Amino acid sequence: LLWFIVLAFVAGICEHQAFAQIPNPGFESWTAGDPDNWNTSNTPGAINVTQVSGSHSGASAVQGAVISFVGFPWPPVIISGTDAEGFPVNTQHAAVHGWYRFTPTSGDQLFVTGVMTNADSGVGGGAFITSTAQSTYREFVANIVYFSPQVPDTCNIGMTITGPGGGLPHVGSIFVVDDLAFGPAVAVDESGNVLPASFELSQNYPNPFNPATLITYSLPRASQVQLKVFNTLGQEVAVLVDAQQDAGVYRTEFDGTHLPSGTYFYRLTAGEFSQGKKLLLVK
């Protein structure tokens, strides 16, 4: 089946590169028609992975489309690593998060995988699969299940479109993906909404940053939320969120353009939950 071939391809790991997080996660950087640090199905006469401006954040996102090539459907495939070799990790990340839009044809499925390996042997993996049309950006989560206690040294993320049951897809199916990140594992309700299992404040990314960075946090239930930034003297320098919010995973931007370089702290308060982390602005 096509899904098995894609998963096996995603799991193939070659030499490591020095990426601390998911490389080029917002698909902002492209060279010669391909996103930097990613391998694609693009081939002469069959370009089906492209840069688009309708992004979730930033200037661009990646689009994959099923096209006709030599009389057959040619599915888009996007694999992390220039040679599909993945990128280094050093912890058991719980899930791969991202934002997507999807226009399926004839029951086609968007298929996103995350595979964790250690010394080229699989230690965990997970997938997100949907056949539901999504015209506006929605978050996806691929929870990673570990079947070994080993800490992975490599992660590989793959995206493609499959037909119903994992067969060949149909010409015309299109996805757009943006803003990939590691994050907490979540449950999913009957409507497909992601429901975090617990309150969590993630480390901002990138860090150090200049001038802006993203802060992600999770709410397992509706809460009155405050997200504030302080300097090392404890003085409040920014209020990023001050609102009642439903359960879900949220991402907000902190722009330090008007602040001097230095160490800052951000704190999330949601009901009785409170947690803070450090960030570093370098200009």
PDB file of C-alpha atoms in Angstrom:
ATOM      1  CA  LEU A   1       0.000   0.000   0.000  1.00  0.00           C
ATOM      2  CA  LEU A   2       1.086   3.563  -0.666  1.00  0.00           C
ATOM      3  CA  TRP A   3       0.880   4.566   3.005  1.00  0.00           C
ATOM      4  CA  PHE A   4       3.275   1.741   3.942  1.00  0.00           C
ATOM      5  CA  ILE A   5       5.732   2.795   1.248  1.00  0.00           C
ATOM      6  CA  VAL A   6       5.603   6.411   2.445  1.00  0.00           C
ATOM      7  CA  LEU A   7       6.044   5.419   6.091  1.00  0.00           C
ATOM      8  CA  ALA A   8       9.023   3.246   5.193  1.00  0.00           C
ATOM      9  CA  PHE A   9      10.518   6.109   3.184  1.00  0.00           C
ATOM     10  CA  VAL A  10      10.047   8.482   6.120  1.00  0.00           C
ATOM     11  CA  ALA A  11      11.840   6.039   8.409  1.00  0.00           C
ATOM     12  CA  GLY A  12      14.977   5.889   6.223  1.00  0.00           C
ATOM     13  CA  ILE A  13      17.698   7.860   7.954  1.00  0.00           C
ATOM     14  CA  CYS A  14      21.080   8.952   6.607  1.00  0.00           C
ATOM     15  CA  GLU A  15      23.655  11.315   8.103  1.00  0.00           C
ATOM     16  CA  HIS A  16      22.528  13.733  10.814  1.00  0.00           C
ATOM     17  CA  GLN A  17      22.402  17.522  10.576  1.00  0.00           C
ATOM     18  CA  ALA A  18      22.606  20.029  13.434  1.00  0.00           C
ATOM     19  CA  PHE A  19      18.970  21.095  13.852  1.00  0.00           C
ATOM     20  CA  ALA A  20      17.781  21.581  17.434  1.00  0.00           C
ATOM     21  CA  GLN A  21      14.119  21.744  16.396  1.00  0.00           C
ATOM     22  CA  ILE A  22      12.020  20.964  13.327  1.00  0.00           C
ATOM     23  CA  PRO A  23      13.938  22.505  10.393  1.00  0.00           C
ATOM     24  CA  ASN A  24      12.252  25.311   8.457  1.00  0.00           C
ATOM     25  CA  PRO A  25       8.966  24.597  10.300  1.00  0.00           C
ATOM     26  CA  GLY A  26       7.029  27.451   8.708  1.00  0.00           C
ATOM     27  CA  PHE A  27       8.292  26.749   5.168  1.00  0.00           C
ATOM     28  CA  GLU A  28       9.565  30.309   4.891  1.00  0.00           C
ATOM     29  CA  SER A  29      12.884  29.435   3.229  1.00  0.00           C
ATOM     30  CA  TRP A  30      12.993  27.922  -0.286  1.00  0.00           C
ATOM     31  CA  THR A  31      15.760  27.193  -2.799  1.00  0.00           C
ATOM     32  CA  ALA A  32      15.296  26.158  -6.443  1.00  0.00           C
ATOM     33  CA  GLY A  33      11.602  25.411  -5.935  1.00  0.00           C
ATOM     34  CA  ASP A  34      11.925  23.219  -2.824  1.00  0.00           C
ATOM     35  CA  PRO A  35      11.617  24.132   0.875  1.00  0.00           C
ATOM     36  CA  ASP A  36      15.030  24.250   2.533  1.00  0.00           C
ATOM     37  CA  ASN A  37      15.858  21.191   4.651  1.00  0.00           C
ATOM     38  CA  TRP A  38      13.001  19.178   3.150  1.00  0.00           C
ATOM     39  CA  ASN A  39      12.883  16.577   0.372  1.00  0.00           C
ATOM     40  CA  THR A  40       9.913  16.587  -2.023  1.00  0.00           C
ATOM     41  CA  SER A  41       8.317  14.604  -4.834  1.00  0.00           C
ATOM     42  CA  ASN A  42       9.069  17.401  -7.309  1.00  0.00           C
ATOM     43  CA  THR A  43      10.674  16.071 -10.486  1.00  0.00           C
ATOM     44  CA  PRO A  44      11.121  17.575 -13.963  1.00  0.00           C
ATOM     45  CA  GLY A  45       7.708  17.697 -15.603  1.00  0.00           C
ATOM     46  CA  ALA A  46       5.882  16.969 -12.325  1.00  0.00           C
ATOM     47  CA  ILE A  47       6.017  19.822  -9.819  1.00  0.00           C
ATOM     48  CA  ASN A  48       3.393  19.172  -7.159  1.00  0.00           C
ATOM     49  CA  VAL A  49       4.946  20.701  -4.019  1.00  0.00           C
ATOM     50  CA  THR A  50       4.963  24.506  -4.122  1.00  0.00           C
ATOM     51  CA  GLN A  51       5.369  27.611  -1.984  1.00  0.00           C
ATOM     52  CA  VAL A  52       2.122  29.521  -1.389  1.00  0.00           C
ATOM     53  CA  SER A  53       1.377  32.846   0.273  1.00  0.00           C
ATOM     54  CA  GLY A  54      -1.835  31.857   2.056  1.00  0.00           C
ATOM     55  CA  SER A  55       0.001  31.043   5.285  1.00  0.00           C
ATOM     56  CA  HIS A  56      -1.145  30.443   8.844  1.00  0.00           C
ATOM     57  CA  SER A  57       1.626  32.808   9.967  1.00  0.00           C
ATOM     58  CA  GLY A  58       4.653  34.347   8.343  1.00  0.00           C
ATOM     59  CA  ALA A  59       4.956  34.888   4.594  1.00  0.00           C
ATOM     60  CA  SER A  60       4.455  31.412   3.150  1.00  0.00           C
ATOM     61  CA  ALA A  61       3.322  27.808   3.597  1.00  0.00           C
ATOM     62  CA  VAL A  62       3.818  24.576   1.656  1.00  0.00           C
ATOM     63  CA  GLN A  63       1.197  23.196  -0.727  1.00  0.00           C
ATOM     64  CA  GLY A  64       1.001  19.636  -1.991  1.00  0.00           C
ATOM     65  CA  ALA A  65      -1.277  18.626  -4.870  1.00  0.00           C
ATOM     66  CA  VAL A  66      -2.068  15.360  -6.616  1.00  0.00           C
ATOM     67  CA  ILE A  67      -1.373  15.878 -10.322  1.00  0.00           C
ATOM     68  CA  SER A  68      -1.400  13.668 -13.405  1.00  0.00           C
ATOM     69  CA  PHE A  69       2.046  12.453 -14.517  1.00  0.00           C
ATOM     70  CA  VAL A  70       2.586  10.014 -17.400  1.00  0.00           C
ATOM     71  CA  GLY A  71      -1.087   9.091 -17.133  1.00  0.00           C
ATOM     72  CA  PHE A  72      -1.130   8.287 -13.417  1.00  0.00           C
ATOM     73  CA  PRO A  73      -1.888  10.290 -10.257  1.00  0.00           C
ATOM     74  CA  TRP A  74       1.342  11.678  -8.794  1.00  0.00           C
ATOM     75  CA  PRO A  75       0.898  12.276  -5.031  1.00  0.00           C
ATOM     76  CA  PRO A  76       2.829  15.015  -3.226  1.00  0.00           C
ATOM     77  CA  VAL A  77       5.427  13.764  -0.761  1.00  0.00           C
ATOM     78  CA  ILE A  78       7.332  16.009   1.662  1.00  0.00           C
ATOM     79  CA  ILE A  79      10.017  14.459   3.891  1.00  0.00           C
ATOM     80  CA  SER A  80      12.157  16.250   6.474  1.00  0.00           C
ATOM     81  CA  GLY A  81      15.843  16.523   5.591  1.00  0.00           C
ATOM     82  CA  THR A  82      17.320  17.564   2.249  1.00  0.00           C
ATOM     83  CA  ASP A  83      17.949  13.899   1.445  1.00  0.00           C
ATOM     84  CA  ALA A  84      14.979  12.652   3.511  1.00  0.00           C
ATOM     85  CA  GLU A  85      17.413  11.848   6.330  1.00  0.00           C
ATOM     86  CA  GLY A  86      15.473  13.542   9.142  1.00  0.00           C
ATOM     87  CA  PHE A  87      16.957  15.764  11.823  1.00  0.00           C
ATOM     88  CA  PRO A  88      18.507  15.248  15.277  1.00  0.00           C
ATOM     89  CA  VAL A  89      16.470  15.139  18.480  1.00  0.00           C
ATOM     90  CA  ASN A  90      17.455  14.213  22.012  1.00  0.00           C
ATOM     91  CA  THR A  91      14.158  13.681  23.819  1.00  0.00           C
ATOM     92  CA  GLN A  92      10.949  11.673  23.485  1.00  0.00           C
ATOM     93  CA  HIS A  93       8.759  14.407  22.053  1.00  0.00           C
ATOM     94  CA  ALA A  94       5.079  13.671  22.703  1.00  0.00           C
ATOM     95  CA  ALA A  95       3.562  14.848  19.424  1.00  0.00           C
ATOM     96  CA  VAL A  96       4.034  16.718  16.154  1.00  0.00           C
ATOM     97  CA  HIS A  97       1.708  19.712  15.801  1.00  0.00           C
ATOM     98  CA  GLY A  98       0.943  21.776  12.698  1.00  0.00           C
ATOM     99  CA  TRP A  99      -1.733  23.748  10.885  1.00  0.00           C
ATOM    100  CA  TYR A 100      -3.416  22.602   7.691  1.00  0.00           C
ATOM    101  CA  ARG A 101      -6.057  23.179   5.025  1.00  0.00           C
ATOM    102  CA  PHE A 102      -7.284  20.287   2.911  1.00  0.00           C
ATOM    103  CA  THR A 103      -9.356  19.871  -0.256  1.00  0.00           C
ATOM    104  CA  PRO A 104      -9.873  16.131  -0.835  1.00  0.00           C
ATOM    105  CA  THR A 105     -11.219  14.429  -3.961  1.00  0.00           C
ATOM    106  CA  SER A 106     -13.127  11.119  -3.866  1.00  0.00           C
ATOM    107  CA  GLY A 107     -12.344  10.341  -0.230  1.00  0.00           C
ATOM    108  CA  ASP A 108      -8.598  11.050  -0.396  1.00  0.00           C
ATOM    109  CA  GLN A 109      -6.722  11.435   2.901  1.00  0.00           C
ATOM    110  CA  LEU A 110      -4.106  13.821   4.228  1.00  0.00           C
ATOM    111  CA  PHE A 111      -1.482  11.628   5.901  1.00  0.00           C
ATOM    112  CA  VAL A 112       1.162  13.120   8.257  1.00  0.00           C
ATOM    113  CA  THR A 113       3.701  10.891  10.020  1.00  0.00           C
ATOM    114  CA  GLY A 114       6.299  11.380  12.720  1.00  0.00           C
ATOM    115  CA  VAL A 115       8.916   8.627  13.129  1.00  0.00           C
ATOM    116  CA  MET A 116      11.490   8.516  15.931  1.00  0.00           C
ATOM    117  CA  THR A 117      14.634   6.389  15.619  1.00  0.00           C
ATOM    118  CA  ASN A 118      17.796   5.614  17.561  1.00  0.00           C
ATOM    119  CA  ALA A 119      20.834   4.381  15.622  1.00  0.00           C
ATOM    120  CA  ASP A 120      18.545   3.837  12.622  1.00  0.00           C
ATOM    121  CA  SER A 121      16.157   1.597  14.597  1.00  0.00           C
ATOM    122  CA  GLY A 122      12.586   2.698  15.229  1.00  0.00           C
ATOM    123  CA  VAL A 123      11.693   3.620  18.807  1.00  0.00           C
ATOM    124  CA  GLY A 124       8.352   5.374  18.263  1.00  0.00           C
ATOM    125  CA  GLY A 125       5.988   6.870  15.747  1.00  0.00           C
ATOM    126  CA  GLY A 126       2.581   8.331  15.114  1.00  0.00           C
ATOM    127  CA  ALA A 127       0.329   9.713  12.412  1.00  0.00           C
ATOM    128  CA  PHE A 128      -2.470  12.154  11.704  1.00  0.00           C
ATOM    129  CA  ILE A 129      -4.972  11.095   9.029  1.00  0.00           C
ATOM    130  CA  THR A 130      -8.061  12.936   7.819  1.00  0.00           C
ATOM    131  CA  SER A 131     -10.355  12.782   4.806  1.00  0.00           C
ATOM    132  CA  THR A 132     -12.458  15.784   5.893  1.00  0.00           C
ATOM    133  CA  ALA A 133     -12.318  18.974   3.839  1.00  0.00           C
ATOM    134  CA  GLN A 134     -10.930  21.936   5.753  1.00  0.00           C
ATOM    135  CA  SER A 135     -11.132  25.336   4.050  1.00  0.00           C
ATOM    136  CA  THR A 136      -9.599  27.383   6.887  1.00  0.00           C
ATOM    137  CA  TYR A 137      -6.518  26.581   8.936  1.00  0.00           C
ATOM    138  CA  ARG A 138      -6.993  23.983  11.639  1.00  0.00           C
ATOM    139  CA  GLU A 139      -4.458  22.418  13.962  1.00  0.00           C
ATOM    140  CA  PHE A 140      -3.464  18.787  13.529  1.00  0.00           C
ATOM    141  CA  VAL A 141      -1.686  16.662  16.126  1.00  0.00           C
ATOM    142  CA  ALA A 142       0.171  13.416  15.465  1.00  0.00           C
ATOM    143  CA  ASN A 143       0.638  11.799  18.883  1.00  0.00           C
ATOM    144  CA  ILE A 144       3.845   9.735  19.045  1.00  0.00           C
ATOM    145  CA  VAL A 145       3.646   6.311  20.696  1.00  0.00           C
ATOM    146  CA  TYR A 146       6.962   4.932  21.967  1.00  0.00           C
ATOM    147  CA  PHE A 147       7.553   1.188  21.969  1.00  0.00           C
ATOM    148  CA  SER A 148      11.126   1.442  23.314  1.00  0.00           C
ATOM    149  CA  PRO A 149      12.561   3.262  26.360  1.00  0.00           C
ATOM    150  CA  GLN A 150      15.467   4.503  24.247  1.00  0.00           C
ATOM    151  CA  VAL A 151      15.779   8.236  23.690  1.00  0.00           C
ATOM    152  CA  PRO A 152      15.543   8.928  19.939  1.00  0.00           C
ATOM    153  CA  ASP A 153      18.422  10.588  18.145  1.00  0.00           C
ATOM    154  CA  THR A 154      16.544  11.325  14.903  1.00  0.00           C
ATOM    155  CA  CYS A 155      13.053  12.410  13.915  1.00  0.00           C
ATOM    156  CA  ASN A 156      11.588  12.263  10.442  1.00  0.00           C
ATOM    157  CA  ILE A 157       8.332  13.953   9.481  1.00  0.00           C
ATOM    158  CA  GLY A 158       6.479  13.097   6.290  1.00  0.00           C
ATOM    159  CA  MET A 159       3.377  14.439   4.553  1.00  0.00           C
ATOM    160  CA  THR A 160       1.455  13.039   1.609  1.00  0.00           C
ATOM    161  CA  ILE A 161      -2.030  12.366   0.219  1.00  0.00           C
ATOM    162  CA  THR A 162      -3.346   8.815  -0.091  1.00  0.00           C
ATOM    163  CA  GLY A 163      -6.499   7.362  -1.547  1.00  0.00           C
ATOM    164  CA  PRO A 164      -9.170   5.657   0.568  1.00  0.00           C
ATOM    165  CA  GLY A 165      -7.656   2.699   2.395  1.00  0.00           C
ATOM    166  CA  GLY A 166      -4.124   3.868   1.559  1.00  0.00           C
ATOM    167  CA  GLY A 167      -4.388   3.352  -2.201  1.00  0.00           C
ATOM    168  CA  LEU A 168      -3.569   5.767  -4.988  1.00  0.00           C
ATOM    169  CA  PRO A 169      -5.071   9.254  -4.548  1.00  0.00           C
ATOM    170  CA  HIS A 170      -7.114  11.212  -7.073  1.00  0.00           C
ATOM    171  CA  VAL A 171      -5.976  14.131  -9.191  1.00  0.00           C
ATOM    172  CA  GLY A 172      -7.122  17.425  -7.692  1.00  0.00           C
ATOM    173  CA  SER A 173      -6.657  16.738  -3.964  1.00  0.00           C
ATOM    174  CA  ILE A 174      -4.651  19.543  -2.311  1.00  0.00           C
ATOM    175  CA  PHE A 175      -3.273  20.287   1.152  1.00  0.00           C
ATOM    176  CA  VAL A 176      -1.542  23.313   2.639  1.00  0.00           C
ATOM    177  CA  VAL A 177       0.578  22.918   5.798  1.00  0.00           C
ATOM    178  CA  ASP A 178       2.315  25.510   7.959  1.00  0.00           C
ATOM    179  CA  ASP A 179       3.868  26.103  11.396  1.00  0.00           C
ATOM    180  CA  LEU A 180       5.066  22.655  12.456  1.00  0.00           C
ATOM    181  CA  ALA A 181       6.209  22.229  16.066  1.00  0.00           C
ATOM    182  CA  PHE A 182       6.704  19.642  18.767  1.00  0.00           C
ATOM    183  CA  GLY A 183       4.078  19.819  21.482  1.00  0.00           C
ATOM    184  CA  PRO A 184       1.997  17.870  23.984  1.00  0.00           C
ATOM    185  CA  ALA A 185      -0.003  14.773  23.129  1.00  0.00           C
ATOM    186  CA  VAL A 186      -3.733  15.441  22.994  1.00  0.00           C
ATOM    187  CA  ALA A 187      -7.064  13.687  22.900  1.00  0.00           C
ATOM    188  CA  VAL A 188      -9.596  14.411  20.149  1.00  0.00           C
ATOM    189  CA  ASP A 189     -13.303  14.985  20.656  1.00  0.00           C
ATOM    190  CA  GLU A 190     -16.104  13.723  18.348  1.00  0.00           C
ATOM    191  CA  SER A 191     -15.913  16.821  16.164  1.00  0.00           C
ATOM    192  CA  GLY A 192     -12.179  16.370  15.616  1.00  0.00           C
ATOM    193  CA  ASN A 193     -11.075  19.185  17.912  1.00  0.00           C
ATOM    194  CA  VAL A 194      -7.833  18.575  19.776  1.00  0.00           C
ATOM    195  CA  LEU A 195      -8.235  18.422  23.561  1.00  0.00           C
ATOM    196  CA  PRO A 196      -5.045  18.632  25.644  1.00  0.00           C
ATOM    197  CA  ALA A 197      -4.806  16.233  28.567  1.00  0.00           C
ATOM    198  CA  SER A 198      -3.281  18.831  30.895  1.00  0.00           C
ATOM    199  CA  PHE A 199      -2.207  22.441  31.257  1.00  0.00           C
ATOM    200  CA  GLU A 200       1.165  22.964  29.616  1.00  0.00           C
ATOM    201  CA  LEU A 201       3.397  25.897  28.730  1.00  0.00           C
ATOM    202  CA  SER A 202       5.943  25.069  26.032  1.00  0.00           C
ATOM    203  CA  GLN A 203       9.349  26.627  25.502  1.00  0.00           C
ATOM    204  CA  ASN A 204       9.170  29.495  23.044  1.00  0.00           C
ATOM    205  CA  TYR A 205      10.573  28.901  19.557  1.00  0.00           C
ATOM    206  CA  PRO A 206      12.920  30.128  18.288  1.00  0.00           C
ATOM    207  CA  ASN A 207      14.987  30.829  21.370  1.00  0.00           C
ATOM    208  CA  PRO A 208      17.174  32.912  21.340  1.00  0.00           C
ATOM    209  CA  PHE A 209      15.088  35.103  19.007  1.00  0.00           C
ATOM    210  CA  ASN A 210      15.147  38.404  17.126  1.00  0.00           C
ATOM    211  CA  PRO A 211      12.771  40.136  17.036  1.00  0.00           C
ATOM    212  CA  ALA A 212       9.797  37.739  17.384  1.00  0.00           C
ATOM    213  CA  THR A 213       9.139  34.292  18.837  1.00  0.00           C
ATOM    214  CA  LEU A 214       6.150  31.965  19.247  1.00  0.00           C
ATOM    215  CA  ILE A 215       4.809  30.741  22.593  1.00  0.00           C
ATOM    216  CA  THR A 216       2.541  27.667  22.666  1.00  0.00           C
ATOM    217  CA  TYR A 217       0.351  26.594  25.572  1.00  0.00           C
ATOM    218  CA  SER A 218      -2.371  24.009  26.197  1.00  0.00           C
ATOM    219  CA  LEU A 219      -5.638  24.240  28.124  1.00  0.00           C
ATOM    220  CA  PRO A 220      -7.521  21.017  28.986  1.00  0.00           C
ATOM    221  CA  ARG A 221     -10.608  23.042  29.926  1.00  0.00           C
ATOM    222  CA  ALA A 222     -12.006  26.550  29.532  1.00  0.00           C
ATOM    223  CA  SER A 223     -10.070  28.995  31.694  1.00  0.00           C
ATOM    224  CA  GLN A 224      -9.404  32.644  32.355  1.00  0.00           C
ATOM    225  CA  VAL A 225      -5.948  33.012  30.819  1.00  0.00           C
ATOM    226  CA  GLN A 226      -3.161  35.521  31.291  1.00  0.00           C
ATOM    227  CA  LEU A 227       0.161  35.300  29.460  1.00  0.00           C
ATOM    228  CA  LYS A 228       2.610  38.013  30.452  1.00  0.00           C
ATOM    229  CA  VAL A 229       6.279  38.827  29.847  1.00  0.00           C
ATOM    230  CA  PHE A 230       8.582  40.276  32.508  1.00  0.00           C
ATOM    231  CA  ASN A 231      12.135  41.585  32.603  1.00  0.00           C
ATOM    232  CA  THR A 232      14.754  40.391  35.090  1.00  0.00           C
ATOM    233  CA  LEU A 233      13.617  43.048  37.595  1.00  0.00           C
ATOM    234  CA  GLY A 234      10.138  41.529  37.615  1.00  0.00           C
ATOM    235  CA  GLN A 235       8.639  44.439  35.708  1.00  0.00           C
ATOM    236  CA  GLU A 236       5.825  43.614  33.297  1.00  0.00           C
ATOM    237  CA  VAL A 237       6.842  44.449  29.707  1.00  0.00           C
ATOM    238  CA  ALA A 238       4.019  42.834  27.706  1.00  0.00           C
ATOM    239  CA  VAL A 239       0.570  41.298  28.132  1.00  0.00           C
ATOM    240  CA  LEU A 240       0.137  38.770  25.343  1.00  0.00           C
ATOM    241  CA  VAL A 241      -3.170  37.224  26.462  1.00  0.00           C
ATOM    242  CA  ASP A 242      -5.806  38.332  28.974  1.00  0.00           C
ATOM    243  CA  ALA A 243      -9.043  36.555  28.109  1.00  0.00           C
ATOM    244  CA  GLN A 244     -11.380  33.651  28.749  1.00  0.00           C
ATOM    245  CA  GLN A 245     -10.385  30.811  26.406  1.00  0.00           C
ATOM    246  CA  ASP A 246     -11.869  27.423  25.573  1.00  0.00           C
ATOM    247  CA  ALA A 247      -9.965  24.149  25.890  1.00  0.00           C
ATOM    248  CA  GLY A 248      -7.382  23.766  23.136  1.00  0.00           C
ATOM    249  CA  VAL A 249      -3.827  24.427  22.042  1.00  0.00           C
ATOM    250  CA  TYR A 250      -2.920  28.069  21.474  1.00  0.00           C
ATOM    251  CA  ARG A 251       0.040  29.825  19.922  1.00  0.00           C
ATOM    252  CA  THR A 252       0.815  33.516  20.298  1.00  0.00           C
ATOM    253  CA  GLU A 253       3.642  35.741  19.089  1.00  0.00           C
ATOM    254  CA  PHE A 254       5.865  37.882  21.274  1.00  0.00           C
ATOM    255  CA  ASP A 255       7.531  40.732  19.387  1.00  0.00           C
ATOM    256  CA  GLY A 256      10.548  42.214  21.143  1.00  0.00           C
ATOM    257  CA  THR A 257      11.259  44.906  18.550  1.00  0.00           C
ATOM    258  CA  HIS A 258      10.998  47.746  21.076  1.00  0.00           C
ATOM    259  CA  LEU A 259      12.872  45.990  23.889  1.00  0.00           C
ATOM    260  CA  PRO A 260      16.623  45.813  24.525  1.00  0.00           C
ATOM    261  CA  SER A 261      18.544  42.559  24.217  1.00  0.00           C
ATOM    262  CA  GLY A 262      18.514  40.431  27.314  1.00  0.00           C
ATOM    263  CA  THR A 263      16.827  37.721  29.328  1.00  0.00           C
ATOM    264  CA  TYR A 264      13.066  37.848  29.869  1.00  0.00           C
ATOM    265  CA  PHE A 265      10.524  35.598  31.537  1.00  0.00           C
ATOM    266  CA  TYR A 266       7.008  34.684  30.412  1.00  0.00           C
ATOM    267  CA  ARG A 267       4.322  33.331  32.724  1.00  0.00           C
ATOM    268  CA  LEU A 268       1.051  31.570  31.943  1.00  0.00           C
ATOM    269  CA  THR A 269      -1.753  31.723  34.510  1.00  0.00           C
ATOM    270  CA  ALA A 270      -4.913  29.714  33.782  1.00  0.00           C
ATOM    271  CA  GLY A 271      -7.246  29.164  36.711  1.00  0.00           C
ATOM    272  CA  GLU A 272      -5.106  27.610  39.464  1.00  0.00           C
ATOM    273  CA  PHE A 273      -2.330  26.673  37.007  1.00  0.00           C
ATOM    274  CA  SER A 274       0.719  28.904  36.805  1.00  0.00           C
ATOM    275  CA  GLN A 275       4.037  28.267  35.081  1.00  0.00           C
ATOM    276  CA  GLY A 276       6.891  30.405  33.803  1.00  0.00           C
ATOM    277  CA  LYS A 277       9.803  29.980  31.411  1.00  0.00           C
ATOM    278  CA  LYS A 278      12.829  31.999  30.292  1.00  0.00           C
ATOM    279  CA  LEU A 279      13.456  33.497  26.852  1.00  0.00           C
ATOM    280  CA  LEU A 280      16.416  35.317  25.367  1.00  0.00           C
ATOM    281  CA  LEU A 281      16.214  38.301  23.029  1.00  0.00           C
ATOM    282  CA  VAL A 282      19.414  38.840  21.031  1.00  0.00           C
ATOM    283  CA  LYS A 283      19.722  41.803  18.664  1.00  0.00           C
TER     284      LYS A 283
END
